[in-house]
Each structure stands twice: as C-alpha cells, then as structure tokens.
Amino acid sequence: MYEAIKKKFEEMGVTLVAVTKTHPISTILEAYDAGYRNFGENRVQELVEKYEELPKDIRWHLIGNLQRNKVKYITPFVSLIHSIDSLKLLKEVNKEASKNNRVVDILLQLKIAREDTKSGMSESEIKQIVNSTAYSEMENIRICGLMGMATFTDDQEWVRNEFRFMKEVFERIKEMNFKDKIFFRILSMGMSGDYTIAIEEGSNMVRIGSLIFGNRT
Ligand SMILES: *Cc1c(COP(=O)(O)O)cnc(C)c1O
C-alpha cells in the first residue's frame, strides 16, 4: 500500500508530502520503512514531538497556520514551511533562522478558496512581499514557491479553476526579479480529495493524508 502510493507520485514527478497529523509514531515509522522521507504536520507542538522521536533524516513540513510566537520551536529543524501568510511572520522566521545559523525554505500561501476559514494572501499581497526591501534584505529565508488549498466542494470545475488560477499566479511571480528567483519552483497544491486535478493543473508537490493513512478519527 505505502509502496504503491509512493511509486505512483514518483512516476508523475510529484513530491509527496505524507500528512501524518493525529497519527502515531508507529504509523509514521511504517511509512518511513517503506521509503517515505517527507512528512507534514499542521500543528507546531505535534510536529516538534514527532521530530524528537523519529529518525533525523526525515524532512518535516509545517503545512498549517503558524503563529509568530511558535516559530522558534520549529526553525532549528523544519525543512519547508508552507503556510507563510504575512510579512510579519516571514520576518520572524528570518530572525529565528538567523539565531540557528540556518536558511529556512518557505512557501507563500495564496488564498484561492472562497471559504473564509482558509487563510492565505492575495496575489497583490504576495507581490508586495516579493518586491519589498525588507524581504530583499533577509538572509536566512528562501521563498521557494506557493501553497494553496482549494474550496472543499464536489464541484470539480470550481476546484480546477482555483488551481489553474494558482498556477497562473505562480508563473507571474516567477517572472519577477527577486533574490530567490532560482529557488522559486515549488507549487504545493492538492490533497487526498483533489490531487488529480491539482497535478493536471501543474502541481509538483502534494500534501496527502487520508489516502495513505485512512480517515483521521
Ligand atoms: C490535513 C491537511 C492536508 C491533507 O489532507 P487529506 O485530505 O487527509 O489528504 C493537506 N494540507 C493541509 C494544509 C492539511 O491541513
């Protein structure tokens, strides 16, 4: 099961982030033994606890909302933060990464869904960050791409349009001149319910939980 899913995404050239929130260490180790190395969590505390107990060659992704006062707990080890939704938060990550002598890779979260519960920035807010002097002077973060979540709906065309819009924004930002331009190549979109459409629309990183580990209780 683990092997088959892993192979499927490898063949498509898409990076699979296995979303392990609520699942125990033993489950994560099963996937690890099957060759999985990218794991995603949406809560800081759970991420830190699992990091401490699990093999150190795992690449940990923070995919959920991040509060500024919790940034310091993950900057020592996190591989990719998907959920940067303000310049203030980015500044905090840069500051804490500097204390750890690290360069931390991040994605800017674009709001594509109509639902108010889903966070993220507009295209113009993202462009403002990319154009800002504050960001151009940050030496301890790298903007590596965008993350987005589509509306939770059965309307597949609606979802497709949101992903298509996200890919267009991604291309427009790639055209801009900024210090991390050469690292800007990750488009993190697609979950268990919508990854097929996301990949058709240009995703190269998917965040998949229930398809791999079953439903969360
Ligand atoms: C939980 C979660 C996922 C994975 O959801 P599944 O439907 O279980 O695949 C992906 N992205 C984010 C931000 C999540 O919180």
mmCIF file of C-alpha atoms and ligand atoms in Angstrom:
data_model
loop_
_atom_site.group_PDB
_atom_site.id
_atom_site.type_symbol
_atom_site.label_atom_id
_atom_site.label_comp_id
_atom_site.label_asym_id
_atom_site.label_seq_id
_atom_site.Cartn_x
_atom_site.Cartn_y
_atom_site.Cartn_z
ATOM 1 C CA MET A 1 0.000 0.000 0.000
ATOM 2 C CA TYR A 2 2.627 2.550 1.081
ATOM 3 C CA GLU A 3 4.928 1.446 -1.745
ATOM 4 C CA ALA A 4 2.220 1.653 -4.405
ATOM 5 C CA ILE A 5 1.216 5.195 -3.498
ATOM 6 C CA LYS A 6 4.812 6.359 -3.271
ATOM 7 C CA LYS A 7 5.587 4.875 -6.678
ATOM 8 C CA LYS A 8 2.540 6.481 -8.246
ATOM 9 C CA PHE A 9 3.661 10.001 -7.336
ATOM 10 C CA GLU A 10 7.305 9.304 -8.183
ATOM 11 C CA GLU A 11 6.250 8.266 -11.672
ATOM 12 C CA MET A 12 4.399 11.541 -12.079
ATOM 13 C CA GLY A 13 7.427 13.509 -10.871
ATOM 14 C CA VAL A 14 5.457 14.983 -7.981
ATOM 15 C CA THR A 15 6.871 15.329 -4.465
ATOM 16 C CA LEU A 16 4.658 13.520 -1.967
ATOM 17 C CA VAL A 17 4.366 15.041 1.492
ATOM 18 C CA ALA A 18 2.707 12.443 3.717
ATOM 19 C CA VAL A 19 0.431 14.271 6.141
ATOM 20 C CA THR A 20 0.664 12.488 9.489
ATOM 21 C CA LYS A 21 -1.356 14.768 11.788
ATOM 22 C CA THR A 22 -3.167 12.770 14.516
ATOM 23 C CA HIS A 23 -1.333 9.574 13.539
ATOM 24 C CA PRO A 24 1.042 7.860 15.968
ATOM 25 C CA ILE A 25 4.808 7.419 15.699
ATOM 26 C CA SER A 26 4.364 3.724 14.855
ATOM 27 C CA THR A 27 2.351 4.579 11.749
ATOM 28 C CA ILE A 28 4.904 7.128 10.604
ATOM 29 C CA LEU A 29 7.669 4.554 11.053
ATOM 30 C CA GLU A 30 5.837 2.124 8.777
ATOM 31 C CA ALA A 31 5.806 4.721 6.039
ATOM 32 C CA TYR A 32 9.418 5.627 6.805
ATOM 33 C CA ASP A 33 10.416 1.975 6.412
ATOM 34 C CA ALA A 34 8.646 1.956 3.042
ATOM 35 C CA GLY A 35 10.933 4.799 1.976
ATOM 36 C CA TYR A 36 8.890 7.893 2.779
ATOM 37 C CA ARG A 37 11.000 10.860 3.894
ATOM 38 C CA ASN A 38 8.747 13.943 3.544
ATOM 39 C CA PHE A 39 6.194 14.280 6.332
ATOM 40 C CA GLY A 40 3.780 17.124 7.041
ATOM 41 C CA GLU A 41 2.077 18.282 10.222
ATOM 42 C CA ASN A 42 -0.287 21.183 10.755
ATOM 43 C CA ARG A 43 0.354 21.858 14.457
ATOM 44 C CA VAL A 44 3.672 23.054 15.863
ATOM 45 C CA GLN A 45 3.562 21.061 19.082
ATOM 46 C CA GLU A 46 2.777 17.788 17.327
ATOM 47 C CA LEU A 47 5.495 18.477 14.778
ATOM 48 C CA VAL A 48 8.128 19.086 17.466
ATOM 49 C CA GLU A 49 7.158 15.983 19.449
ATOM 50 C CA LYS A 50 7.340 13.773 16.385
ATOM 51 C CA TYR A 51 10.598 15.320 15.205
ATOM 52 C CA GLU A 52 12.203 14.472 18.540
ATOM 53 C CA GLU A 53 11.175 10.827 18.432
ATOM 54 C CA LEU A 54 11.769 9.985 14.790
ATOM 55 C CA PRO A 55 14.845 9.468 12.543
ATOM 56 C CA LYS A 56 16.720 12.651 11.797
ATOM 57 C CA ASP A 57 16.826 12.245 8.019
ATOM 58 C CA ILE A 58 13.082 12.971 7.807
ATOM 59 C CA ARG A 59 12.206 16.244 6.061
ATOM 60 C CA TRP A 60 9.488 17.905 8.116
ATOM 61 C CA HIS A 61 6.926 20.213 6.536
ATOM 62 C CA LEU A 62 4.765 22.621 8.504
ATOM 63 C CA ILE A 63 1.554 22.896 6.496
ATOM 64 C CA GLY A 64 -0.894 24.521 8.924
ATOM 65 C CA ASN A 65 -1.362 28.009 10.330
ATOM 66 C CA LEU A 66 1.708 29.261 12.139
ATOM 67 C CA GLN A 67 1.629 31.782 14.979
ATOM 68 C CA ARG A 68 4.607 34.089 15.342
ATOM 69 C CA ASN A 69 5.276 33.093 18.925
ATOM 70 C CA LYS A 70 5.693 29.451 17.871
ATOM 71 C CA VAL A 71 8.142 29.990 15.035
ATOM 72 C CA LYS A 72 11.130 29.499 17.338
ATOM 73 C CA TYR A 73 10.180 25.894 18.108
ATOM 74 C CA ILE A 74 10.449 24.712 14.513
ATOM 75 C CA THR A 75 13.210 26.838 12.944
ATOM 76 C CA PRO A 76 16.016 24.591 14.269
ATOM 77 C CA PHE A 77 14.922 21.668 12.108
ATOM 78 C CA VAL A 78 11.996 22.329 9.753
ATOM 79 C CA SER A 79 12.604 21.649 6.038
ATOM 80 C CA LEU A 80 9.791 23.646 4.485
ATOM 81 C CA ILE A 81 7.143 25.967 5.919
ATOM 82 C CA HIS A 82 4.156 26.005 3.533
ATOM 83 C CA SER A 83 1.987 28.488 5.363
ATOM 84 C CA ILE A 84 3.615 31.935 5.378
ATOM 85 C CA ASP A 85 0.726 34.395 5.221
ATOM 86 C CA SER A 86 2.274 37.768 6.161
ATOM 87 C CA LEU A 87 5.473 39.773 6.003
ATOM 88 C CA LYS A 88 5.479 39.896 9.809
ATOM 89 C CA LEU A 89 5.556 36.118 10.001
ATOM 90 C CA LEU A 90 8.286 35.953 7.379
ATOM 91 C CA LYS A 91 10.377 38.417 9.405
ATOM 92 C CA GLU A 92 10.001 36.251 12.473
ATOM 93 C CA VAL A 93 11.108 33.123 10.587
ATOM 94 C CA ASN A 94 14.121 35.010 9.228
ATOM 95 C CA LYS A 95 15.054 36.213 12.711
ATOM 96 C CA GLU A 96 14.787 32.791 14.324
ATOM 97 C CA ALA A 97 16.531 31.059 11.423
ATOM 98 C CA SER A 98 19.412 33.504 11.828
ATOM 99 C CA LYS A 99 19.733 32.581 15.517
ATOM 100 C CA ASN A 100 20.071 28.977 14.400
ATOM 101 C CA ASN A 101 22.518 29.785 11.618
ATOM 102 C CA ARG A 102 20.124 28.298 9.098
ATOM 103 C CA VAL A 103 18.486 29.259 5.843
ATOM 104 C CA VAL A 104 14.864 28.089 6.086
ATOM 105 C CA ASP A 105 12.877 27.356 2.939
ATOM 106 C CA ILE A 106 9.341 28.692 2.872
ATOM 107 C CA LEU A 107 6.276 28.880 0.613
ATOM 108 C CA LEU A 108 3.911 31.825 0.477
ATOM 109 C CA GLN A 109 0.285 30.787 0.958
ATOM 110 C CA LEU A 110 -2.074 32.064 -1.696
ATOM 111 C CA LYS A 111 -5.751 32.276 -0.833
ATOM 112 C CA ILE A 112 -7.615 30.619 -3.679
ATOM 113 C CA ALA A 113 -10.693 29.255 -1.895
ATOM 114 C CA ARG A 114 -13.806 31.278 -1.296
ATOM 115 C CA GLU A 115 -14.128 29.913 2.227
ATOM 116 C CA ASP A 116 -13.190 32.397 4.944
ATOM 117 C CA THR A 117 -11.794 29.599 7.071
ATOM 118 C CA LYS A 118 -8.909 29.101 4.656
ATOM 119 C CA SER A 119 -6.094 31.548 5.147
ATOM 120 C CA GLY A 120 -3.537 32.967 2.796
ATOM 121 C CA MET A 121 -2.700 36.136 0.908
ATOM 122 C CA SER A 122 -3.960 37.698 -2.285
ATOM 123 C CA GLU A 123 -1.782 37.848 -5.381
ATOM 124 C CA SER A 124 -1.050 41.533 -4.772
ATOM 125 C CA GLU A 125 -0.085 40.966 -1.137
ATOM 126 C CA ILE A 126 2.355 38.284 -2.266
ATOM 127 C CA LYS A 127 3.827 40.570 -4.904
ATOM 128 C CA GLN A 128 4.266 43.299 -2.302
ATOM 129 C CA ILE A 129 6.328 40.955 -0.154
ATOM 130 C CA VAL A 130 8.446 39.797 -3.085
ATOM 131 C CA ASN A 131 9.069 43.441 -4.047
ATOM 132 C CA SER A 132 9.770 44.649 -0.521
ATOM 133 C CA THR A 133 13.123 45.894 0.708
ATOM 134 C CA ALA A 134 12.524 44.072 3.980
ATOM 135 C CA TYR A 135 12.438 40.740 2.187
ATOM 136 C CA SER A 136 15.363 41.552 -0.113
ATOM 137 C CA GLU A 137 17.497 42.015 3.000
ATOM 138 C CA MET A 138 16.525 38.709 4.622
ATOM 139 C CA GLU A 139 19.482 36.357 4.552
ATOM 140 C CA ASN A 140 18.009 33.413 6.442
ATOM 141 C CA ILE A 141 14.911 32.522 4.446
ATOM 142 C CA ARG A 142 14.322 31.465 0.867
ATOM 143 C CA ILE A 143 10.992 31.864 -0.919
ATOM 144 C CA CYS A 144 10.706 28.558 -2.812
ATOM 145 C CA GLY A 145 7.171 28.758 -4.186
ATOM 146 C CA LEU A 146 3.486 28.871 -3.348
ATOM 147 C CA MET A 147 0.999 26.785 -1.382
ATOM 148 C CA GLY A 148 -2.779 26.855 -1.700
ATOM 149 C CA MET A 149 -5.900 24.970 -0.670
ATOM 150 C CA ALA A 150 -8.926 24.729 -2.923
ATOM 151 C CA THR A 151 -12.505 25.103 -1.783
ATOM 152 C CA PHE A 152 -13.958 21.959 -0.204
ATOM 153 C CA THR A 153 -16.690 21.169 -2.748
ATOM 154 C CA ASP A 154 -17.911 18.438 -5.099
ATOM 155 C CA ASP A 155 -17.797 20.912 -7.967
ATOM 156 C CA GLN A 156 -14.676 19.731 -9.790
ATOM 157 C CA GLU A 157 -14.680 22.562 -12.301
ATOM 158 C CA TRP A 158 -14.696 25.060 -9.458
ATOM 159 C CA VAL A 159 -11.678 23.352 -7.898
ATOM 160 C CA ARG A 160 -9.934 23.173 -11.261
ATOM 161 C CA ASN A 161 -10.398 26.901 -11.802
ATOM 162 C CA GLU A 162 -8.880 27.672 -8.419
ATOM 163 C CA PHE A 163 -5.817 25.509 -9.134
ATOM 164 C CA ARG A 164 -5.488 26.982 -12.612
ATOM 165 C CA PHE A 165 -5.547 30.488 -11.154
ATOM 166 C CA MET A 166 -2.881 29.468 -8.673
ATOM 167 C CA LYS A 167 -0.603 28.184 -11.423
ATOM 168 C CA GLU A 168 -1.041 31.476 -13.286
ATOM 169 C CA VAL A 169 -0.086 33.463 -10.202
ATOM 170 C CA PHE A 170 2.929 31.169 -9.771
ATOM 171 C CA GLU A 171 4.063 31.911 -13.330
ATOM 172 C CA ARG A 172 3.565 35.648 -12.872
ATOM 173 C CA ILE A 173 5.687 35.681 -9.720
ATOM 174 C CA LYS A 174 8.383 33.602 -11.421
ATOM 175 C CA GLU A 175 8.658 36.412 -13.963
ATOM 176 C CA MET A 176 9.537 38.931 -11.275
ATOM 177 C CA ASN A 177 13.057 39.783 -10.222
ATOM 178 C CA PHE A 178 13.872 38.796 -6.659
ATOM 179 C CA LYS A 179 16.760 37.263 -4.789
ATOM 180 C CA ASP A 180 15.333 33.735 -4.576
ATOM 181 C CA LYS A 181 14.147 33.585 -8.173
ATOM 182 C CA ILE A 182 16.213 30.479 -8.959
ATOM 183 C CA PHE A 183 14.758 28.630 -5.962
ATOM 184 C CA PHE A 184 11.175 29.568 -6.774
ATOM 185 C CA ARG A 185 9.875 26.304 -8.242
ATOM 186 C CA ILE A 186 7.514 24.579 -5.786
ATOM 187 C CA LEU A 187 3.789 24.641 -6.377
ATOM 188 C CA SER A 188 2.247 22.898 -3.357
ATOM 189 C CA MET A 189 -1.363 22.149 -4.201
ATOM 190 C CA GLY A 190 -3.535 19.053 -3.913
ATOM 191 C CA MET A 191 -4.772 16.858 -1.047
ATOM 192 C CA SER A 192 -6.383 13.394 -0.961
ATOM 193 C CA GLY A 193 -9.647 14.611 -2.481
ATOM 194 C CA ASP A 194 -8.329 16.855 -5.234
ATOM 195 C CA TYR A 195 -4.731 15.903 -6.078
ATOM 196 C CA THR A 196 -5.592 14.543 -9.531
ATOM 197 C CA ILE A 197 -6.958 17.890 -10.637
ATOM 198 C CA ALA A 198 -4.107 19.737 -8.894
ATOM 199 C CA ILE A 199 -1.482 17.734 -10.781
ATOM 200 C CA GLU A 200 -3.294 18.207 -14.079
ATOM 201 C CA GLU A 201 -3.141 21.941 -13.396
ATOM 202 C CA GLY A 202 0.589 21.968 -12.676
ATOM 203 C CA SER A 203 1.164 20.982 -9.055
ATOM 204 C CA ASN A 204 4.586 19.498 -8.272
ATOM 205 C CA MET A 205 4.063 18.912 -4.537
ATOM 206 C CA VAL A 206 1.010 17.303 -2.958
ATOM 207 C CA ARG A 207 0.072 17.054 0.722
ATOM 208 C CA ILE A 208 -1.687 13.724 1.204
ATOM 209 C CA GLY A 209 -3.058 12.324 4.463
ATOM 210 C CA SER A 210 -6.183 10.176 4.391
ATOM 211 C CA LEU A 211 -5.397 8.500 1.068
ATOM 212 C CA ILE A 212 -2.273 6.984 2.651
ATOM 213 C CA PHE A 213 -3.245 6.547 6.302
ATOM 214 C CA GLY A 214 -7.032 6.272 6.190
ATOM 215 C CA ASN A 215 -9.505 8.608 7.809
ATOM 216 C CA ARG A 216 -8.465 10.565 10.875
ATOM 217 C CA THR A 217 -10.543 9.923 13.986
HETATM 218 C C1 LIG B 1 -4.740 17.816 6.656
HETATM 219 C C2 LIG B 1 -4.147 18.606 5.559
HETATM 220 C C3 LIG B 1 -3.838 18.014 4.323
HETATM 221 C C4 LIG B 1 -4.123 16.565 3.991
HETATM 222 O O1 LIG B 1 -5.481 16.300 3.977
HETATM 223 P P1 LIG B 1 -6.057 14.893 3.409
HETATM 224 O O2 LIG B 1 -7.402 15.243 2.914
HETATM 225 O O3 LIG B 1 -6.078 13.968 4.569
HETATM 226 O O4 LIG B 1 -5.147 14.423 2.341
HETATM 227 C C5 LIG B 1 -3.247 18.808 3.357
HETATM 228 N N1 LIG B 1 -2.971 20.111 3.570
HETATM 229 C C6 LIG B 1 -3.244 20.710 4.745
HETATM 230 C C7 LIG B 1 -2.903 22.146 4.914
HETATM 231 C C8 LIG B 1 -3.844 19.988 5.774
HETATM 232 O O5 LIG B 1 -4.121 20.591 6.945
#
